[in-house]
């Protein structure tokens, strides 16, 4: 994740059932990013319809500078990888993570991946 080299920004097609459709690229992995609008802490959940073997990496960072440089949280494993089985599936993390900027990367997908939803189930201490 520290050695990212974006090739181009692309418009991702919206799926008719909602979410986004990510098709494999001959140039390599496809990375999507979202600014969540504020620091969120909780359990992350993804729902996808994917071919077997597709790897889905989700990473969170707290800050992205105006020039695109990420603030990395050294020794804080603020990411997870989900290896898909064939078909529609949902995964919820068992560890809380925090961040404002969420990056989802699709790797090694033998076919299109339908990202149906990404959810943060907030879990914080009471104020």
mmCIF file with all atom_site columns, C-alpha atoms in Angstrom, residues 40-126:
data_model
loop_
_atom_site.group_PDB
_atom_site.id
_atom_site.type_symbol
_atom_site.label_atom_id
_atom_site.label_alt_id
_atom_site.label_comp_id
_atom_site.label_asym_id
_atom_site.label_entity_id
_atom_site.label_seq_id
_atom_site.pdbx_PDB_ins_code
_atom_site.Cartn_x
_atom_site.Cartn_y
_atom_site.Cartn_z
_atom_site.occupancy
_atom_site.B_iso_or_equiv
_atom_site.pdbx_formal_charge
_atom_site.auth_seq_id
_atom_site.auth_comp_id
_atom_site.auth_asym_id
_atom_site.auth_atom_id
_atom_site.pdbx_PDB_model_num
ATOM 1  C CA . UNK A 1 40  ? -15.286 6.627   11.945  1.00 0.00 ? 40  UNK A CA 1
ATOM 2  C CA . UNK A 1 41  ? -14.479 3.772   14.313  1.00 0.00 ? 41  UNK A CA 1
ATOM 3  C CA . UNK A 1 42  ? -16.164 0.403   14.217  1.00 0.00 ? 42  UNK A CA 1
ATOM 4  C CA . UNK A 1 43  ? -16.580 -2.914  12.458  1.00 0.00 ? 43  UNK A CA 1
ATOM 5  C CA . UNK A 1 44  ? -16.400 -2.807  8.668   1.00 0.00 ? 44  UNK A CA 1
ATOM 6  C CA . UNK A 1 45  ? -18.678 -4.868  6.473   1.00 0.00 ? 45  UNK A CA 1
ATOM 7  C CA . UNK A 1 46  ? -18.497 -5.514  2.746   1.00 0.00 ? 46  UNK A CA 1
ATOM 8  C CA . UNK A 1 47  ? -21.079 -7.233  0.586   1.00 0.00 ? 47  UNK A CA 1
ATOM 9  C CA . UNK A 1 48  ? -19.942 -8.394  -2.838  1.00 0.00 ? 48  UNK A CA 1
ATOM 10 C CA . UNK A 1 49  ? -20.882 -10.670 -5.687  1.00 0.00 ? 49  UNK A CA 1
ATOM 11 C CA . UNK A 1 50  ? -17.534 -11.972 -6.855  1.00 0.00 ? 50  UNK A CA 1
ATOM 12 C CA . UNK A 1 51  ? -15.831 -14.829 -8.662  1.00 0.00 ? 51  UNK A CA 1
ATOM 13 C CA . UNK A 1 52  ? -13.918 -17.331 -6.554  1.00 0.00 ? 52  UNK A CA 1
ATOM 14 C CA . UNK A 1 53  ? -10.380 -16.240 -5.740  1.00 0.00 ? 53  UNK A CA 1
ATOM 15 C CA . UNK A 1 54  ? -10.857 -12.487 -6.032  1.00 0.00 ? 54  UNK A CA 1
ATOM 16 C CA . UNK A 1 55  ? -8.908  -10.715 -3.281  1.00 0.00 ? 55  UNK A CA 1
ATOM 17 C CA . UNK A 1 56  ? -10.501 -7.617  -1.769  1.00 0.00 ? 56  UNK A CA 1
ATOM 18 C CA . UNK A 1 57  ? -8.256  -5.431  0.381   1.00 0.00 ? 57  UNK A CA 1
ATOM 19 C CA . UNK A 1 58  ? -9.730  -2.692  2.571   1.00 0.00 ? 58  UNK A CA 1
ATOM 20 C CA . UNK A 1 59  ? -7.395  -0.109  4.131   1.00 0.00 ? 59  UNK A CA 1
ATOM 21 C CA . UNK A 1 60  ? -8.126  2.956   6.229   1.00 0.00 ? 60  UNK A CA 1
ATOM 22 C CA . UNK A 1 61  ? -6.045  6.059   6.829   1.00 0.00 ? 61  UNK A CA 1
ATOM 23 C CA . UNK A 1 62  ? -6.787  9.116   8.916   1.00 0.00 ? 62  UNK A CA 1
ATOM 24 C CA . UNK A 1 63  ? -5.526  11.829  6.580   1.00 0.00 ? 63  UNK A CA 1
ATOM 25 C CA . UNK A 1 64  ? -4.750  12.420  2.907   1.00 0.00 ? 64  UNK A CA 1
ATOM 26 C CA . UNK A 1 65  ? -2.828  15.592  2.039   1.00 0.00 ? 65  UNK A CA 1
ATOM 27 C CA . UNK A 1 66  ? -4.008  17.852  -0.774  1.00 0.00 ? 66  UNK A CA 1
ATOM 28 C CA . UNK A 1 67  ? -1.218  16.443  -3.001  1.00 0.00 ? 67  UNK A CA 1
ATOM 29 C CA . UNK A 1 68  ? -2.488  12.867  -2.404  1.00 0.00 ? 68  UNK A CA 1
ATOM 30 C CA . UNK A 1 69  ? 0.184   11.722  0.068   1.00 0.00 ? 69  UNK A CA 1
ATOM 31 C CA . UNK A 1 70  ? -1.291  9.373   2.681   1.00 0.00 ? 70  UNK A CA 1
ATOM 32 C CA . UNK A 1 71  ? -0.661  9.572   6.408   1.00 0.00 ? 71  UNK A CA 1
ATOM 33 C CA . UNK A 1 72  ? 0.333   6.014   7.282   1.00 0.00 ? 72  UNK A CA 1
ATOM 34 C CA . UNK A 1 73  ? -0.239  4.587   10.727  1.00 0.00 ? 73  UNK A CA 1
ATOM 35 C CA . UNK A 1 74  ? 2.966   2.642   11.331  1.00 0.00 ? 74  UNK A CA 1
ATOM 36 C CA . UNK A 1 75  ? 2.559   -0.661  13.213  1.00 0.00 ? 75  UNK A CA 1
ATOM 37 C CA . UNK A 1 76  ? -1.228  -0.167  13.224  1.00 0.00 ? 76  UNK A CA 1
ATOM 38 C CA . UNK A 1 77  ? -2.776  -2.835  11.039  1.00 0.00 ? 77  UNK A CA 1
ATOM 39 C CA . UNK A 1 78  ? -5.679  -0.776  9.822   1.00 0.00 ? 78  UNK A CA 1
ATOM 40 C CA . UNK A 1 79  ? -6.507  -3.040  6.895   1.00 0.00 ? 79  UNK A CA 1
ATOM 41 C CA . UNK A 1 80  ? -7.872  -6.462  6.075   1.00 0.00 ? 80  UNK A CA 1
ATOM 42 C CA . UNK A 1 81  ? -8.030  -8.843  3.106   1.00 0.00 ? 81  UNK A CA 1
ATOM 43 C CA . UNK A 1 82  ? -11.072 -10.856 2.104   1.00 0.00 ? 82  UNK A CA 1
ATOM 44 C CA . UNK A 1 83  ? -10.678 -13.796 -0.307  1.00 0.00 ? 83  UNK A CA 1
ATOM 45 C CA . UNK A 1 84  ? -13.952 -14.358 -2.130  1.00 0.00 ? 84  UNK A CA 1
ATOM 46 C CA . UNK A 1 85  ? -15.748 -17.580 -2.799  1.00 0.00 ? 85  UNK A CA 1
ATOM 47 C CA . UNK A 1 86  ? -18.033 -17.664 -5.855  1.00 0.00 ? 86  UNK A CA 1
ATOM 48 C CA . UNK A 1 87  ? -21.286 -15.709 -5.649  1.00 0.00 ? 87  UNK A CA 1
ATOM 49 C CA . UNK A 1 88  ? -22.910 -13.204 -3.325  1.00 0.00 ? 88  UNK A CA 1
ATOM 50 C CA . UNK A 1 89  ? -21.335 -12.893 0.128   1.00 0.00 ? 89  UNK A CA 1
ATOM 51 C CA . UNK A 1 90  ? -20.999 -10.588 3.118   1.00 0.00 ? 90  UNK A CA 1
ATOM 52 C CA . UNK A 1 91  ? -18.084 -10.214 5.517   1.00 0.00 ? 91  UNK A CA 1
ATOM 53 C CA . UNK A 1 92  ? -17.934 -8.259  8.786   1.00 0.00 ? 92  UNK A CA 1
ATOM 54 C CA . UNK A 1 93  ? -14.601 -7.716  10.498  1.00 0.00 ? 93  UNK A CA 1
ATOM 55 C CA . UNK A 1 94  ? -14.064 -8.992  14.026  1.00 0.00 ? 94  UNK A CA 1
ATOM 56 C CA . UNK A 1 95  ? -11.714 -6.155  14.891  1.00 0.00 ? 95  UNK A CA 1
ATOM 57 C CA . UNK A 1 96  ? -12.569 -2.480  15.185  1.00 0.00 ? 96  UNK A CA 1
ATOM 58 C CA . UNK A 1 97  ? -10.744 -0.138  12.869  1.00 0.00 ? 97  UNK A CA 1
ATOM 59 C CA . UNK A 1 98  ? -10.747 3.611   12.514  1.00 0.00 ? 98  UNK A CA 1
ATOM 60 C CA . UNK A 1 99  ? -10.167 6.040   9.673   1.00 0.00 ? 99  UNK A CA 1
ATOM 61 C CA . UNK A 1 100 ? -11.606 8.780   7.528   1.00 0.00 ? 100 UNK A CA 1
ATOM 62 C CA . UNK A 1 101 ? -10.386 7.619   4.119   1.00 0.00 ? 101 UNK A CA 1
ATOM 63 C CA . UNK A 1 102 ? -11.273 4.099   2.986   1.00 0.00 ? 102 UNK A CA 1
ATOM 64 C CA . UNK A 1 103 ? -9.473  2.365   0.126   1.00 0.00 ? 103 UNK A CA 1
ATOM 65 C CA . UNK A 1 104 ? -10.844 -0.825  -1.410  1.00 0.00 ? 104 UNK A CA 1
ATOM 66 C CA . UNK A 1 105 ? -8.580  -2.685  -3.828  1.00 0.00 ? 105 UNK A CA 1
ATOM 67 C CA . UNK A 1 106 ? -9.676  -5.585  -6.039  1.00 0.00 ? 106 UNK A CA 1
ATOM 68 C CA . UNK A 1 107 ? -6.819  -7.952  -6.907  1.00 0.00 ? 107 UNK A CA 1
ATOM 69 C CA . UNK A 1 108 ? -6.533  -11.168 -8.934  1.00 0.00 ? 108 UNK A CA 1
ATOM 70 C CA . UNK A 1 109 ? -10.195 -11.171 -9.944  1.00 0.00 ? 109 UNK A CA 1
ATOM 71 C CA . UNK A 1 110 ? -10.863 -13.659 -12.767 1.00 0.00 ? 110 UNK A CA 1
ATOM 72 C CA . UNK A 1 111 ? -14.056 -11.745 -13.626 1.00 0.00 ? 111 UNK A CA 1
ATOM 73 C CA . UNK A 1 112 ? -16.157 -8.702  -12.668 1.00 0.00 ? 112 UNK A CA 1
ATOM 74 C CA . UNK A 1 113 ? -16.742 -7.959  -8.973  1.00 0.00 ? 113 UNK A CA 1
ATOM 75 C CA . UNK A 1 114 ? -20.000 -6.287  -7.927  1.00 0.00 ? 114 UNK A CA 1
ATOM 76 C CA . UNK A 1 115 ? -19.352 -4.210  -4.790  1.00 0.00 ? 115 UNK A CA 1
ATOM 77 C CA . UNK A 1 116 ? -22.871 -4.156  -3.324  1.00 0.00 ? 116 UNK A CA 1
ATOM 78 C CA . UNK A 1 117 ? -22.163 -2.224  -0.126  1.00 0.00 ? 117 UNK A CA 1
ATOM 79 C CA . UNK A 1 118 ? -19.542 -1.014  2.303   1.00 0.00 ? 118 UNK A CA 1
ATOM 80 C CA . UNK A 1 119 ? -20.736 -0.326  5.844   1.00 0.00 ? 119 UNK A CA 1
ATOM 81 C CA . UNK A 1 120 ? -19.094 0.870   9.058   1.00 0.00 ? 120 UNK A CA 1
ATOM 82 C CA . UNK A 1 121 ? -20.970 -0.384  12.124  1.00 0.00 ? 121 UNK A CA 1
ATOM 83 C CA . UNK A 1 122 ? -19.820 2.250   14.575  1.00 0.00 ? 122 UNK A CA 1
ATOM 84 C CA . UNK A 1 123 ? -18.576 1.058   17.951  1.00 0.00 ? 123 UNK A CA 1
ATOM 85 C CA . UNK A 1 124 ? -17.276 3.735   20.308  1.00 0.00 ? 124 UNK A CA 1
ATOM 86 C CA . UNK A 1 125 ? -17.101 4.366   24.010  1.00 0.00 ? 125 UNK A CA 1
ATOM 87 C CA . UNK A 1 126 ? -19.946 6.513   25.372  1.00 0.00 ? 126 UNK A CA 1
#
